[in-house]
C-alpha cells in the first residue's frame, strides 16, 4: 500500500514539476537569431532525419493493411473498393498520426533525453545557466517548435506512402485492382479527418519532445542514469500519447 | 567553531589596511537538502585580484557553497553580495546581469560537445553582445592565444586532451571579460605538471584582469602554488581562514588533519617544526 501511494504521489510530483518547468520553456529567448538557427538545426534532426524511417514503416503499414482487409472481406455483398476506403481511413485516423508519433517517441524521444541528460551530467546545462542563458528555453523550445512544424508534414508523407504501399500490395497480390483501390480511397472522403489527424499530430509532437526533454533535464548521476532517463521518458511519452489520443478522439470526433 | 587566522593581521594594522576590499561577500548562508543541513551559517569574503581558495574534504559542502554563490541552488537564508548587490534576493532577470560578469570553469570543462572550440568561446559573445562575427572571432582567437591554444579553434571538444579542455574552458570563461571567476577542481584528473600549468594560468588571468577568483580544490599543490586567501570548510561550517603561509603553521587540528593527511606530509610537518 505504501509503495502504491508513493508511486502515485511520484506521478503527481512529476506532473507539477513538468508544468512549472514548461513555464520556463515559454519565456522569451535571449537572442532570437540564435533561437531561430537552433530551430532550423532541430528541423534537420527531428524532422528531416526521421523521414526515411517513417517512409519505410508507412509503406509496409499500408501494404499489410490492404492485404489484411482484403483477406477479411469475404462477403460478395461488400464491394472490393471498401479495401481502399478502409486503408485510407485507418491511415488518416489512427495509423499515421498515432503510430508514427509513437515510433518517433522512440527514435526522437530517446535521442532528446540522451542528449539533454548527457548535457546535465556533464555540467553543460549548469554552464548555460551560469552564463545567464535560460537553459530550458534554449534547449527545449527549438526542439518542440521544430517537431510541431515538421511532424504534420511527416504524417502527410506517411499517409501518402501508406496509401501507395496499399495500392502496390493490392496490385502485386492481385487482391484489389488498381481502379478499385483508387475508387475506394476517393469514396466518401471526409476532409475533416485530415484536420483531425493534424491536430492530434501537433499535440503528440509537443508530448514526444518535451516529456523526454524533461526527463533528460532532471537526470542526475552518470551514464547509467541518463540511459534510465531515456528509457523511462520513452515509456511515459508513449503512455501520454495514447492517453491524449483517447481524449482528443473523444473530443474531436463527437 | 571559527578560527579566523587573521590574528597576525590584526597585530599588524598596516597589512590589515592593505588587504583588498571584498568583491564577493557571503553572510549567514544556510542550505539544506531535506533533513540534511549542508551549509551552516557560512560567512566568507572573497577579494578582488586574488585567488581565493575554498578547501575541505569531499562532502564538506564546498561545491554546494559555490553552486549557491553562482545561483544554481537557492539558499535557505543568508546573503551573497557581489559588490554590495545581494544576489540571493534578486529576480531571474536581475541575476542575469550579474551572471554575465561570472565565468566558471567546471571540473570536466563543460564544453558544448556539438560546437567547435571556437564556437564554444564565441557562444557567450553571440548570446549577450551585439558584436559581429569578425569581432567575435577575433576575441575568441585572442582568448585561445591567451591559454596557448591558438591552433585549436576548429577542433571539437572530443578531440582535446583533459588539460586542453580545461584551457579552452578558461578561454570561454574569460571571453566576456568576467569580474568573477569560479573554478571547480580546476586540476582534477590532470597530471601534476599540467595541473601546475592550469594553476599558473588562473593566477596570471586573475592578476592581469583584476578578477575575483574562487577556486574550489582539495589539491594542496594548488593551495600552496596560487592560494592567497584560503577558506577551510569542515562539515558545512567555515572552520578556518588564512593565507598559504598560515595554513602550513596553524595548530587547528581539523586543518592539520586535512593538510598533513599523508605520512609523507606528516614528516614534512615534523621537519618544519624542527
Coordinates of C-alpha atoms in Angstrom, one line a residue, chain A:
Chain A
X1 CA 0.0 0.0 0.0
X2 CA 2.8 2.3 0.9
X3 CA 4.6 1.6 -2.4
X4 CA 1.4 2.1 -4.3
X5 CA 0.7 5.5 -2.8
X6 CA 4.4 6.5 -3.2
X7 CA 4.3 5.7 -6.9
X8 CA 1.1 7.7 -7.4
X9 CA 2.5 10.6 -5.5
X10 CA 5.6 10.4 -7.7
X11 CA 3.4 10.8 -10.8
X12 CA 1.8 13.9 -9.3
X13 CA 5.2 15.4 -8.3
X14 CA 6.3 14.8 -11.9
X15 CA 3.2 16.5 -13.3
X16 CA 3.7 19.5 -11.0
X17 CA 7.4 19.8 -11.9
X18 CA 6.7 19.4 -15.6
X19 CA 4.1 22.2 -15.6
X20 CA 6.4 24.6 -13.7
X21 CA 9.4 23.6 -15.9
X22 CA 7.3 24.1 -19.1
X23 CA 6.6 27.7 -17.9
X24 CA 10.4 28.3 -18.4
X25 CA 10.2 26.9 -22.0
X26 CA 7.7 29.6 -22.9
X27 CA 9.8 32.5 -21.8
X28 CA 11.3 35.0 -24.2
X29 CA 14.6 33.7 -25.8
X30 CA 17.7 35.7 -25.0
X31 CA 18.5 36.1 -28.7
X32 CA 16.0 35.4 -31.5
X33 CA 18.6 34.9 -34.2
X34 CA 20.3 32.1 -32.3
X35 CA 16.9 30.6 -31.3
X36 CA 15.8 30.6 -35.0
X37 CA 19.1 29.0 -36.1
X38 CA 18.6 26.3 -33.4
X39 CA 15.0 25.7 -34.7
X40 CA 16.5 25.0 -38.2
X41 CA 19.0 22.6 -36.8
X42 CA 16.3 20.7 -34.9
X43 CA 14.1 20.6 -38.1
X44 CA 17.0 18.7 -39.6
X45 CA 17.5 16.4 -36.6
X46 CA 13.9 15.8 -35.6
X47 CA 12.1 16.1 -39.0
X48 CA 14.3 15.5 -42.0
X49 CA 16.3 12.7 -40.4
X50 CA 13.1 10.8 -39.5
X51 CA 11.6 10.7 -43.0
X52 CA 13.5 7.6 -44.0
X53 CA 12.2 5.5 -41.1
X54 CA 8.7 7.0 -41.5
X55 CA 8.7 6.2 -45.2
X56 CA 9.6 2.5 -44.7
X57 CA 7.2 2.0 -41.8
X58 CA 4.3 3.7 -43.6
X59 CA 4.7 1.9 -46.9
X60 CA 4.7 -1.5 -45.2
X61 CA 1.9 -0.5 -42.9
X62 CA -0.3 0.4 -45.8
X63 CA 0.6 -2.8 -47.7
X64 CA -0.2 -5.0 -44.7
X65 CA -3.5 -3.2 -44.0
X66 CA -4.5 -3.8 -47.6
X67 CA -3.7 -7.5 -47.5
X68 CA -5.4 -8.0 -44.2
X69 CA -8.6 -6.1 -45.2
X70 CA -8.8 -8.0 -48.5
X71 CA -8.3 -11.2 -46.6
X72 CA -11.1 -10.5 -44.1
X73 CA -13.6 -9.2 -46.6
X74 CA -15.0 -12.5 -47.9
X75 CA -18.7 -11.5 -48.4
X76 CA -19.6 -10.9 -52.1
X77 CA -22.0 -8.2 -50.8
X78 CA -19.1 -6.0 -49.7
X79 CA -17.6 -4.3 -52.7
X80 CA -13.8 -4.7 -53.3
X81 CA -13.2 -0.9 -53.2
X82 CA -14.0 -1.0 -49.5
X83 CA -10.4 -2.1 -49.0
X84 CA -9.1 1.2 -50.4
X85 CA -11.6 3.1 -48.2
X86 CA -10.6 1.1 -45.1
X87 CA -6.9 1.6 -45.7
X88 CA -7.4 5.3 -46.3
X89 CA -9.4 5.9 -43.1
X90 CA -7.3 3.7 -40.9
X91 CA -4.1 5.5 -42.0
X92 CA -5.6 9.0 -41.7
X93 CA -7.5 8.5 -38.4
X94 CA -5.1 6.3 -36.5
X95 CA -2.0 4.7 -38.0
X96 CA -0.2 7.7 -39.4
X97 CA -0.8 10.3 -36.6
X98 CA -0.7 7.9 -33.6
X99 CA 1.6 5.0 -34.6
X100 CA 4.1 7.3 -36.4
X101 CA 4.1 9.6 -33.3
X102 CA 4.8 6.5 -31.1
X103 CA 7.6 5.4 -33.4
X104 CA 9.0 9.0 -33.3
X105 CA 8.7 8.9 -29.5
X106 CA 11.1 6.0 -29.6
X107 CA 13.5 7.5 -32.1
X108 CA 13.4 11.2 -31.4
X109 CA 12.4 11.0 -27.7
X110 CA 15.3 8.7 -26.7
X111 CA 17.7 10.9 -28.6
X112 CA 16.4 14.1 -26.9
X113 CA 16.5 12.5 -23.4
X114 CA 20.1 11.2 -24.0
X115 CA 21.3 14.5 -25.4
X116 CA 19.9 16.7 -22.7
X117 CA 20.7 14.1 -19.9
X118 CA 24.3 14.0 -21.0
X119 CA 24.4 17.8 -21.0
X120 CA 23.0 17.7 -17.5
X121 CA 25.5 15.2 -16.0
X122 CA 28.5 16.9 -17.7
X123 CA 27.6 20.3 -16.3
X124 CA 26.8 21.8 -19.7
X125 CA 23.3 22.9 -18.6
X126 CA 24.8 24.5 -15.5
X127 CA 27.3 26.3 -17.7
X128 CA 24.4 27.7 -19.7
X129 CA 22.6 28.8 -16.6
X130 CA 25.6 30.5 -15.1
X131 CA 26.1 32.4 -18.4
X132 CA 22.6 33.8 -17.9
X133 CA 21.0 31.7 -20.6
X134 CA 17.6 30.2 -19.8
X135 CA 18.7 26.7 -20.5
X136 CA 15.2 25.2 -20.5
X137 CA 14.0 27.6 -23.2
X138 CA 17.3 27.4 -25.2
X139 CA 17.4 23.6 -25.2
X140 CA 13.8 22.5 -25.3
X141 CA 11.9 25.3 -27.1
X142 CA 13.5 24.8 -30.5
X143 CA 13.0 21.0 -30.4
X144 CA 9.3 21.5 -29.6
X145 CA 8.8 24.1 -32.3
X146 CA 10.7 22.0 -34.8
X147 CA 8.6 18.9 -34.1
X148 CA 5.3 20.9 -34.2
X149 CA 6.4 22.3 -37.6
X150 CA 7.7 19.0 -39.1
X151 CA 5.5 16.3 -37.7
X152 CA 2.3 17.3 -39.6
X153 CA 4.4 17.1 -42.9
X154 CA 5.8 13.8 -41.8
X155 CA 2.3 12.5 -41.1
X156 CA 1.1 13.7 -44.5
X157 CA 4.0 11.9 -46.1
X158 CA 3.2 8.8 -44.0
X159 CA -0.5 8.9 -45.2
X160 CA 0.6 9.2 -48.8
X161 CA 3.2 6.5 -48.6
X162 CA 0.8 4.2 -46.7
X163 CA -1.8 4.5 -49.4
X164 CA 0.9 4.0 -52.1
X165 CA 2.0 0.8 -50.2
X166 CA -1.5 -0.4 -50.0
X167 CA -2.1 0.3 -53.7
X168 CA 1.1 -1.6 -54.6
X169 CA 0.3 -4.5 -52.3
X170 CA -3.2 -4.8 -53.8
X171 CA -1.8 -4.8 -57.3
X172 CA 1.0 -7.2 -56.7
X173 CA -1.0 -9.7 -54.8
X174 CA -4.0 -9.4 -57.2
X175 CA -6.4 -9.0 -54.3
X176 CA -7.5 -5.5 -55.3
X177 CA -7.3 -4.0 -58.7
X178 CA -5.8 -0.6 -59.1
X179 CA -9.0 1.0 -60.3
X180 CA -11.0 -0.4 -57.3
X181 CA -8.4 0.8 -54.8
X182 CA -8.3 4.3 -56.3
X183 CA -12.1 4.4 -56.3
X184 CA -12.1 3.3 -52.7
X185 CA -9.6 5.9 -51.5
X186 CA -11.8 8.6 -53.1
X187 CA -15.1 7.3 -51.9
X188 CA -16.9 9.2 -49.2
X189 CA -13.8 11.2 -48.3
X190 CA -14.1 13.5 -45.2
X191 CA -11.7 16.4 -45.3
X192 CA -12.2 16.9 -41.6
X193 CA -10.3 13.6 -41.0
X194 CA -7.1 15.2 -42.2
X195 CA -7.6 18.2 -39.9
X196 CA -8.3 15.8 -37.1
X197 CA -5.1 13.8 -37.8
X198 CA -3.0 17.0 -38.0
X199 CA -4.5 18.4 -34.7
X200 CA -3.6 15.1 -33.0
X201 CA -0.1 15.2 -34.5
X202 CA 0.6 18.7 -33.2
X203 CA -0.3 17.7 -29.7
X204 CA 1.7 14.5 -29.9
X205 CA 4.7 16.4 -31.3
X206 CA 4.7 18.6 -28.2
X207 CA 4.5 15.5 -26.0
X208 CA 7.2 13.4 -27.6
X209 CA 9.7 16.3 -27.4
X210 CA 9.0 17.9 -24.1
X211 CA 8.5 14.7 -22.0
X212 CA 11.9 13.2 -22.9
X213 CA 13.5 16.6 -22.5
X214 CA 12.0 16.9 -19.0
X215 CA 13.4 13.5 -18.0
X216 CA 16.8 14.3 -19.5
X217 CA 16.9 17.7 -17.9
X218 CA 16.3 16.3 -14.5
X219 CA 18.7 13.3 -14.9
X220 CA 21.5 13.1 -12.3
X221 CA 24.5 10.9 -11.8
X222 CA 26.2 9.3 -14.8
X223 CA 25.7 7.3 -17.9
X224 CA 23.5 4.7 -16.2
X225 CA 21.0 7.3 -15.0
X226 CA 21.0 9.0 -18.4
X227 CA 20.2 5.7 -20.1
X228 CA 17.5 5.0 -17.5
X229 CA 16.0 8.5 -18.0
X230 CA 16.0 7.8 -21.7
X231 CA 14.0 4.6 -21.3
X232 CA 11.6 6.0 -18.8
X233 CA 11.0 9.0 -21.0
X234 CA 10.0 6.9 -24.0
X235 CA 7.6 4.8 -21.8
X236 CA 6.0 7.9 -20.4
X237 CA 5.8 9.6 -23.8
X238 CA 4.0 6.6 -25.3
X239 CA 1.5 6.3 -22.4
X240 CA 0.8 10.0 -22.6
X241 CA 0.4 10.0 -26.4
X242 CA -2.1 7.1 -26.0
X243 CA -4.0 8.9 -23.3
X244 CA -4.2 12.1 -25.3
X245 CA -5.2 10.0 -28.3
X246 CA -8.2 8.8 -26.4
X247 CA -9.1 12.3 -25.1
X248 CA -8.7 14.0 -28.5
X249 CA -10.6 11.3 -30.3
X250 CA -13.5 11.7 -27.9
X251 CA -13.4 15.5 -28.2
X252 CA -12.9 15.9 -31.9
X253 CA -15.0 13.0 -33.3
X254 CA -18.1 13.7 -31.2

